[in-house]
Amino acid sequence: MRALTVRPGVPDSAEIRDVPEPPESDGPLLVQTLAVGLCGTDAEIVRADYGEAPLGEHHLVLGHENLGRVLAAPSGSGLSEGDLVVGIVRRPDPQPCPACAAGEWDFCRNGRYTEHGIKQLHGFARERWRAQPDAVVRIEPALGDHGVLLEPTTILAKAWEQVERATQRGAGLTPHVAVVTGAGPIGLLAALLGIQRGLEVHVLDLVEDGPKPELVEALGATYHSVPLPETGLSPDVVIECTGVASVVIDAMSCTGRDGVTCLTGVSPTGRSLRLDVGSLNRTAVLENDAIVGSVNANRRHYEAGAQALARADAGWLGRLVTRRLPLEKYADSLDRKPTDVKVVLTVSDEAAGS
Ligand SMILES: [Zn+2]
Ligand SMILES: [Zn+2]
């Protein structure tokens, strides 16, 4: 069967290769891949900045954002043939550490977790895959093709959970105003989840035209193409989705009293920026600010993400996917265009519907 693979450590080694059918030892659940989304992490793996093949293998099948249809499920698994499913990206470490033992592999303590398409487990950019039934989440059939947006949504379901936990530090810290930095897929999904929580949401990005400002306005949020300090906003919550150093500093220093900043963007290292650490610290202390980093997601976030997508406007979700390409056109999908929001690769000819 066809798969999009890379040789981790070798830059630009992405290619479509013929790979064996998934071994039965991967699990009794057999899934046909309908679509995968590629994101910045995949681009990093293709550049060989990141990524690890399964032990003893040279190639890694790419793809962690996924949507599939069950071809065969064991009885009693709660899954049946035809169900739409999304594979959970991170799997617990074998030890397991206390976090993984509690099902919170997103907080893995020893770093020995594995991740489909990223770290030691093949990804979903192949025609079929197998898994244990508890390694997937079933989604509403009505979500159809939009189910490929679930994995990125889980990142924000976790980020918002972390924000909510941080607002439980004091009485009456109910947030009203949220700022999201970055209007890519992650930022737009962060804004969606903020709107669903009843917050006044502002989204900041550099671009002044194209689909991003329209997508923000269509949510009922406000779009700004200026840096956070120039907006005059004093948000209760900032969800930082760019990883751009100057934007990160603004996100940490421009919250209002008792503010919460959740950092989700991974920055490149090795660039320095002049920063008044004393001022940053003084503000954080005197205002009870909380700054929390958040990565990955566990099953609870997949379930919350699926509910959030089911509540979202289907037309809006459809507009997030600006291009759908066949698997063979993976290189086009990694080549970002200014009008791109999310680019999705179709793996199976059969659409999921909706
Ligand atoms: Zn991703
Ligand atoms: Zn662990």
Short mmCIF file of C-alpha atoms and ligand atoms in Angstrom, two decimals:
data_model
loop_
_atom_site.label_atom_id
_atom_site.label_comp_id
_atom_site.label_asym_id
_atom_site.label_seq_id
_atom_site.Cartn_x
_atom_site.Cartn_y
_atom_site.Cartn_z
CA MET A 1 0.00 0.00 0.00
CA ARG A 2 1.06 3.62 -0.55
CA ALA A 3 2.50 5.71 2.26
CA LEU A 4 4.15 9.11 2.62
CA THR A 5 7.45 8.41 4.36
CA VAL A 6 10.59 10.23 5.44
CA ARG A 7 14.03 9.06 6.54
CA PRO A 8 14.40 10.87 9.87
CA GLY A 9 17.67 12.74 9.98
CA VAL A 10 17.86 13.05 6.17
CA PRO A 11 16.54 16.43 4.94
CA ASP A 12 13.97 16.43 2.11
CA SER A 13 13.69 12.64 2.08
CA ALA A 14 9.88 12.67 1.87
CA GLU A 15 8.54 10.31 -0.80
CA ILE A 16 5.57 8.09 -1.61
CA ARG A 17 6.67 4.49 -1.07
CA ASP A 18 5.09 1.08 -1.14
CA VAL A 19 4.95 -0.21 2.45
CA PRO A 20 3.67 -3.49 3.94
CA GLU A 21 0.11 -3.81 5.25
CA PRO A 22 -0.05 -2.91 8.97
CA PRO A 23 0.90 -5.95 11.09
CA GLU A 24 -1.84 -7.57 13.20
CA SER A 25 0.41 -7.00 16.20
CA ASP A 26 -0.51 -3.27 15.93
CA GLY A 27 -4.04 -4.15 17.10
CA PRO A 28 -7.33 -5.75 16.07
CA LEU A 29 -8.89 -2.51 14.77
CA LEU A 30 -8.30 -1.97 11.03
CA VAL A 31 -8.81 1.57 9.71
CA GLN A 32 -8.81 2.99 6.18
CA THR A 33 -7.26 6.45 6.11
CA LEU A 34 -9.48 9.06 4.48
CA ALA A 35 -7.35 12.17 4.99
CA VAL A 36 -4.33 13.59 6.80
CA GLY A 37 -3.46 17.20 7.54
CA LEU A 38 0.12 18.41 7.38
CA CYS A 39 1.32 21.12 9.75
CA GLY A 40 4.48 22.85 10.91
CA THR A 41 5.62 19.74 12.79
CA ASP A 42 5.51 17.73 9.54
CA ALA A 43 7.50 20.46 7.78
CA GLU A 44 10.11 20.23 10.57
CA ILE A 45 10.27 16.45 10.19
CA VAL A 46 10.74 16.80 6.41
CA ARG A 47 13.58 19.28 7.09
CA ALA A 48 15.03 16.61 9.45
CA ASP A 49 14.82 18.96 12.44
CA TYR A 50 12.63 16.43 14.19
CA GLY A 51 11.20 12.91 13.94
CA GLU A 52 12.28 9.37 14.86
CA ALA A 53 11.64 6.12 12.96
CA PRO A 54 10.31 3.05 14.79
CA LEU A 55 13.13 1.11 16.49
CA GLY A 56 15.08 -0.93 13.94
CA GLU A 57 13.56 0.87 10.91
CA HIS A 58 14.95 3.58 8.65
CA HIS A 59 11.65 5.12 7.47
CA LEU A 60 8.88 6.86 9.33
CA VAL A 61 5.39 7.11 7.86
CA LEU A 62 4.44 10.77 8.23
CA GLY A 63 1.08 12.20 9.31
CA HIS A 64 -0.39 12.77 12.79
CA GLU A 65 -3.52 14.85 11.93
CA ASN A 66 -5.86 12.16 10.64
CA LEU A 67 -9.32 10.92 9.77
CA GLY A 68 -10.22 7.32 8.99
CA ARG A 69 -13.05 4.86 8.56
CA VAL A 70 -13.19 1.55 10.44
CA LEU A 71 -12.83 -1.44 8.12
CA ALA A 72 -12.89 -4.09 10.86
CA ALA A 73 -13.44 -3.86 14.60
CA PRO A 74 -13.43 -6.56 17.28
CA SER A 75 -16.82 -7.23 18.87
CA GLY A 76 -17.30 -5.54 22.23
CA SER A 77 -14.95 -2.70 21.28
CA GLY A 78 -17.78 -0.18 20.91
CA LEU A 79 -16.67 0.40 17.33
CA SER A 80 -18.14 -0.99 14.13
CA GLU A 81 -17.35 -1.11 10.47
CA GLY A 82 -18.02 2.26 8.83
CA ASP A 83 -17.45 4.39 11.94
CA LEU A 84 -15.42 7.56 11.44
CA VAL A 85 -12.43 7.59 13.78
CA VAL A 86 -9.38 9.70 14.59
CA GLY A 87 -6.23 8.00 15.87
CA ILE A 88 -4.79 9.47 19.09
CA VAL A 89 -1.29 10.73 18.29
CA ARG A 90 0.62 10.17 21.55
CA ARG A 91 0.76 6.78 23.23
CA PRO A 92 1.81 6.23 26.86
CA ASP A 93 5.35 5.24 27.72
CA PRO A 94 5.81 1.51 28.48
CA GLN A 95 6.93 2.00 32.08
CA PRO A 96 4.38 3.82 32.59
CA CYS A 97 5.13 7.00 34.54
CA PRO A 98 2.43 8.25 36.97
CA ALA A 99 0.99 10.63 34.33
CA CYS A 100 0.78 7.96 31.61
CA ALA A 101 -0.64 5.45 34.13
CA ALA A 102 -3.45 7.95 34.76
CA GLY A 103 -4.15 8.35 31.01
CA GLU A 104 -2.48 11.78 30.95
CA TRP A 105 0.31 10.92 28.51
CA ASP A 106 0.33 14.55 27.43
CA PHE A 107 2.04 15.16 30.81
CA CYS A 108 4.44 12.19 30.43
CA ARG A 109 7.12 12.49 33.13
CA ASN A 110 9.92 10.44 31.60
CA GLY A 111 9.71 11.45 27.93
CA ARG A 112 9.53 7.81 26.77
CA TYR A 113 6.09 8.31 25.16
CA THR A 114 5.72 7.57 21.44
CA GLU A 115 3.82 9.58 18.80
CA HIS A 116 2.31 8.46 15.50
CA GLY A 117 4.04 10.13 12.59
CA ILE A 118 6.53 11.90 14.88
CA LYS A 119 8.33 9.69 17.40
CA GLN A 120 8.92 5.95 16.92
CA LEU A 121 5.43 5.09 15.63
CA HIS A 122 4.34 5.18 12.01
CA GLY A 123 1.91 7.94 11.16
CA PHE A 124 -1.41 7.91 9.36
CA ALA A 125 -0.32 9.00 5.85
CA ARG A 126 -0.78 5.44 4.57
CA GLU A 127 -3.78 3.68 3.12
CA ARG A 128 -4.53 1.49 6.16
CA TRP A 129 -3.44 1.24 9.78
CA ARG A 130 -4.19 -0.94 12.78
CA ALA A 131 -4.59 0.02 16.42
CA GLN A 132 -5.97 -1.06 19.75
CA PRO A 133 -9.60 0.14 20.01
CA ASP A 134 -8.73 2.45 22.92
CA ALA A 135 -6.19 4.29 20.75
CA VAL A 136 -8.88 5.95 18.62
CA VAL A 137 -11.78 8.32 19.17
CA ARG A 138 -15.06 7.83 17.30
CA ILE A 139 -16.55 11.01 15.87
CA GLU A 140 -20.08 11.95 14.82
CA PRO A 141 -20.83 10.90 11.22
CA ALA A 142 -22.23 14.42 10.68
CA LEU A 143 -18.74 15.86 11.12
CA GLY A 144 -17.66 14.03 7.97
CA ASP A 145 -14.50 15.33 6.30
CA HIS A 146 -14.16 18.06 8.97
CA GLY A 147 -13.04 15.32 11.36
CA VAL A 148 -9.50 15.82 10.03
CA LEU A 149 -9.51 19.04 12.08
CA LEU A 150 -9.91 17.12 15.34
CA GLU A 151 -6.23 16.55 16.15
CA PRO A 152 -5.31 20.26 15.92
CA THR A 153 -8.48 21.07 17.90
CA THR A 154 -7.32 18.77 20.74
CA ILE A 155 -4.25 21.00 21.23
CA LEU A 156 -6.60 23.93 21.96
CA ALA A 157 -9.01 21.84 24.04
CA LYS A 158 -6.04 21.12 26.30
CA ALA A 159 -4.82 24.74 26.20
CA TRP A 160 -8.25 26.05 27.23
CA GLU A 161 -8.42 23.42 29.99
CA GLN A 162 -5.09 24.71 31.31
CA VAL A 163 -6.45 28.29 31.18
CA GLU A 164 -9.57 27.25 33.07
CA ARG A 165 -7.47 25.56 35.74
CA ALA A 166 -5.38 28.72 36.08
CA THR A 167 -8.51 30.86 36.52
CA GLN A 168 -9.49 28.69 39.48
CA ARG A 169 -6.61 30.23 41.48
CA GLY A 170 -8.81 32.93 42.96
CA ALA A 171 -12.48 33.76 43.51
CA GLY A 172 -14.14 35.67 40.71
CA LEU A 173 -11.37 35.23 38.14
CA THR A 174 -13.91 34.43 35.42
CA PRO A 175 -12.29 35.60 32.18
CA HIS A 176 -14.16 37.94 29.83
CA VAL A 177 -11.66 39.04 27.19
CA ALA A 178 -9.33 36.68 25.33
CA VAL A 179 -6.62 37.41 22.80
CA VAL A 180 -5.35 34.79 20.38
CA THR A 181 -2.04 35.52 18.65
CA GLY A 182 -1.80 33.98 15.18
CA ALA A 183 -4.68 33.28 12.78
CA GLY A 184 -3.43 30.00 11.33
CA PRO A 185 -5.43 26.81 11.93
CA ILE A 186 -4.35 26.62 15.59
CA GLY A 187 -5.18 30.28 16.28
CA LEU A 188 -8.54 30.07 14.52
CA LEU A 189 -9.46 26.92 16.45
CA ALA A 190 -8.34 28.65 19.68
CA ALA A 191 -10.68 31.53 18.81
CA LEU A 192 -13.54 29.11 18.06
CA LEU A 193 -13.17 27.49 21.49
CA GLY A 194 -13.00 30.93 23.16
CA ILE A 195 -16.21 32.07 21.43
CA GLN A 196 -17.89 28.81 22.45
CA ARG A 197 -16.98 29.67 26.08
CA GLY A 198 -18.80 32.99 25.74
CA LEU A 199 -15.67 35.17 25.76
CA GLU A 200 -15.00 38.36 23.82
CA VAL A 201 -12.26 37.12 21.48
CA HIS A 202 -9.65 39.16 19.60
CA VAL A 203 -7.31 37.53 17.07
CA LEU A 204 -3.99 39.11 16.05
CA ASP A 205 -2.07 38.28 12.89
CA LEU A 206 0.16 40.14 10.43
CA VAL A 207 -1.91 39.72 7.27
CA GLU A 208 -4.44 42.37 6.29
CA ASP A 209 -6.38 40.42 3.68
CA GLY A 210 -7.02 36.85 2.53
CA PRO A 211 -9.27 34.37 4.34
CA LYS A 212 -7.97 34.90 7.91
CA PRO A 213 -9.66 38.24 8.78
CA GLU A 214 -12.94 36.98 7.27
CA LEU A 215 -12.78 33.71 9.19
CA VAL A 216 -12.21 35.63 12.44
CA GLU A 217 -15.11 38.03 11.81
CA ALA A 218 -17.38 35.12 10.80
CA LEU A 219 -16.83 33.62 14.27
CA GLY A 220 -17.99 36.81 15.94
CA ALA A 221 -14.42 37.63 17.03
CA THR A 222 -12.43 40.80 16.22
CA TYR A 223 -9.40 40.79 13.93
CA HIS A 224 -6.35 43.01 14.50
CA SER A 225 -3.28 43.32 12.28
CA VAL A 226 -1.22 45.26 14.85
CA PRO A 227 0.91 44.00 17.77
CA LEU A 228 -0.89 43.39 21.08
CA PRO A 229 0.41 46.55 22.87
CA GLU A 230 -1.07 48.69 20.06
CA THR A 231 -4.57 47.24 20.43
CA GLY A 232 -5.10 48.86 23.84
CA LEU A 233 -6.53 45.55 25.04
CA SER A 234 -5.94 44.26 28.55
CA PRO A 235 -7.02 40.63 28.14
CA ASP A 236 -7.81 38.14 30.90
CA VAL A 237 -6.49 35.31 28.70
CA VAL A 238 -3.94 35.14 25.91
CA ILE A 239 -3.53 31.97 23.85
CA GLU A 240 -0.20 32.35 22.03
CA CYS A 241 -0.13 30.34 18.80
CA THR A 242 2.80 31.77 16.82
CA GLY A 243 5.99 30.95 18.72
CA VAL A 244 7.40 34.23 17.33
CA ALA A 245 9.68 35.60 20.08
CA SER A 246 8.44 39.22 20.08
CA VAL A 247 4.80 38.06 20.02
CA VAL A 248 5.49 35.65 22.90
CA ILE A 249 6.94 38.49 24.99
CA ASP A 250 3.88 40.67 24.28
CA ALA A 251 1.61 37.72 25.16
CA MET A 252 3.36 37.31 28.52
CA SER A 253 3.51 41.00 29.40
CA CYS A 254 0.24 42.49 28.10
CA THR A 255 -2.38 40.58 30.08
CA GLY A 256 -4.59 42.41 32.55
CA ARG A 257 -4.63 41.83 36.30
CA ASP A 258 -4.71 38.09 37.23
CA GLY A 259 -4.17 37.28 33.56
CA VAL A 260 -3.39 33.86 32.13
CA THR A 261 -1.08 33.36 29.16
CA CYS A 262 -1.06 29.92 27.55
CA LEU A 263 1.87 29.30 25.22
CA THR A 264 1.24 26.74 22.45
CA GLY A 265 3.66 27.81 19.70
CA VAL A 266 7.11 26.24 19.48
CA SER A 267 9.80 28.85 18.76
CA PRO A 268 13.01 28.35 16.86
CA THR A 269 16.00 28.73 19.16
CA GLY A 270 19.23 30.67 18.80
CA ARG A 271 17.83 34.15 18.23
CA SER A 272 18.20 36.75 20.94
CA LEU A 273 15.96 39.62 21.81
CA ARG A 274 16.56 42.47 24.25
CA LEU A 275 14.18 42.08 27.14
CA ASP A 276 13.66 43.88 30.46
CA VAL A 277 13.27 40.78 32.61
CA GLY A 278 12.81 42.92 35.72
CA SER A 279 9.76 44.61 34.21
CA LEU A 280 8.31 41.30 33.01
CA ASN A 281 8.77 39.76 36.44
CA ARG A 282 7.47 42.82 38.29
CA THR A 283 4.25 42.81 36.22
CA ALA A 284 3.78 39.04 36.58
CA VAL A 285 4.20 39.17 40.36
CA LEU A 286 2.18 42.31 41.08
CA GLU A 287 -0.67 41.19 38.81
CA ASN A 288 -0.80 37.48 39.80
CA ASP A 289 -0.16 36.56 36.19
CA ALA A 290 0.05 32.89 35.23
CA ILE A 291 2.13 31.74 32.27
CA VAL A 292 1.64 28.13 31.26
CA GLY A 293 3.04 26.10 28.39
CA SER A 294 0.81 23.44 26.84
CA VAL A 295 1.57 20.63 24.40
CA ASN A 296 -0.21 17.58 23.04
CA ALA A 297 -3.49 16.15 24.29
CA ASN A 298 -5.01 13.12 25.99
CA ARG A 299 -8.29 11.29 25.34
CA ARG A 300 -10.31 13.81 27.37
CA HIS A 301 -9.13 16.57 25.00
CA TYR A 302 -10.01 14.49 21.92
CA GLU A 303 -13.52 14.04 23.29
CA ALA A 304 -13.82 17.75 24.15
CA GLY A 305 -12.42 18.68 20.72
CA ALA A 306 -14.93 16.41 18.95
CA GLN A 307 -17.76 18.08 20.87
CA ALA A 308 -16.45 21.55 20.00
CA LEU A 309 -16.27 20.70 16.29
CA ALA A 310 -19.77 19.19 16.40
CA ARG A 311 -21.08 22.49 17.86
CA ALA A 312 -19.21 24.64 15.32
CA ASP A 313 -20.74 25.94 12.10
CA ALA A 314 -20.02 23.33 9.41
CA GLY A 315 -19.62 26.01 6.74
CA TRP A 316 -16.99 27.80 8.83
CA LEU A 317 -15.07 24.55 9.42
CA GLY A 318 -15.22 23.88 5.69
CA ARG A 319 -13.59 27.25 4.99
CA LEU A 320 -10.65 26.40 7.28
CA VAL A 321 -9.61 23.73 4.79
CA THR A 322 -8.46 25.94 1.93
CA ARG A 323 -6.97 23.15 -0.21
CA ARG A 324 -7.50 19.40 -0.57
CA LEU A 325 -4.80 17.55 -2.51
CA PRO A 326 -4.19 13.89 -3.30
CA LEU A 327 -1.48 12.22 -1.19
CA GLU A 328 0.97 12.34 -4.12
CA LYS A 329 0.87 16.16 -4.03
CA TYR A 330 2.33 16.27 -0.50
CA ALA A 331 5.10 18.65 -1.61
CA ASP A 332 2.51 21.23 -2.76
CA SER A 333 0.83 20.94 0.61
CA LEU A 334 4.07 21.74 2.46
CA ASP A 335 4.63 24.75 0.18
CA ARG A 336 2.44 27.26 2.03
CA LYS A 337 0.56 29.84 0.00
CA PRO A 338 -0.60 33.17 1.45
CA THR A 339 -4.22 32.12 0.98
CA ASP A 340 -3.72 28.80 2.84
CA VAL A 341 -5.22 28.12 6.19
CA LYS A 342 -5.28 24.31 6.44
CA VAL A 343 -4.17 22.04 3.60
CA VAL A 344 -5.43 18.46 3.71
CA LEU A 345 -4.16 15.41 1.82
CA THR A 346 -6.78 12.95 0.63
CA VAL A 347 -5.52 9.41 1.10
CA SER A 348 -8.59 7.43 0.06
CA ASP A 349 -10.79 8.39 -2.90
CA GLU A 350 -13.84 7.89 -0.74
CA ALA A 351 -14.93 11.10 1.01
CA ALA A 352 -16.25 10.99 4.56
CA GLY A 353 -19.33 13.01 3.63
CA SER A 354 -20.88 16.14 5.16
ZN ZN B 1 0.00 19.00 13.61
ZN ZN B 2 4.87 8.70 30.74
#
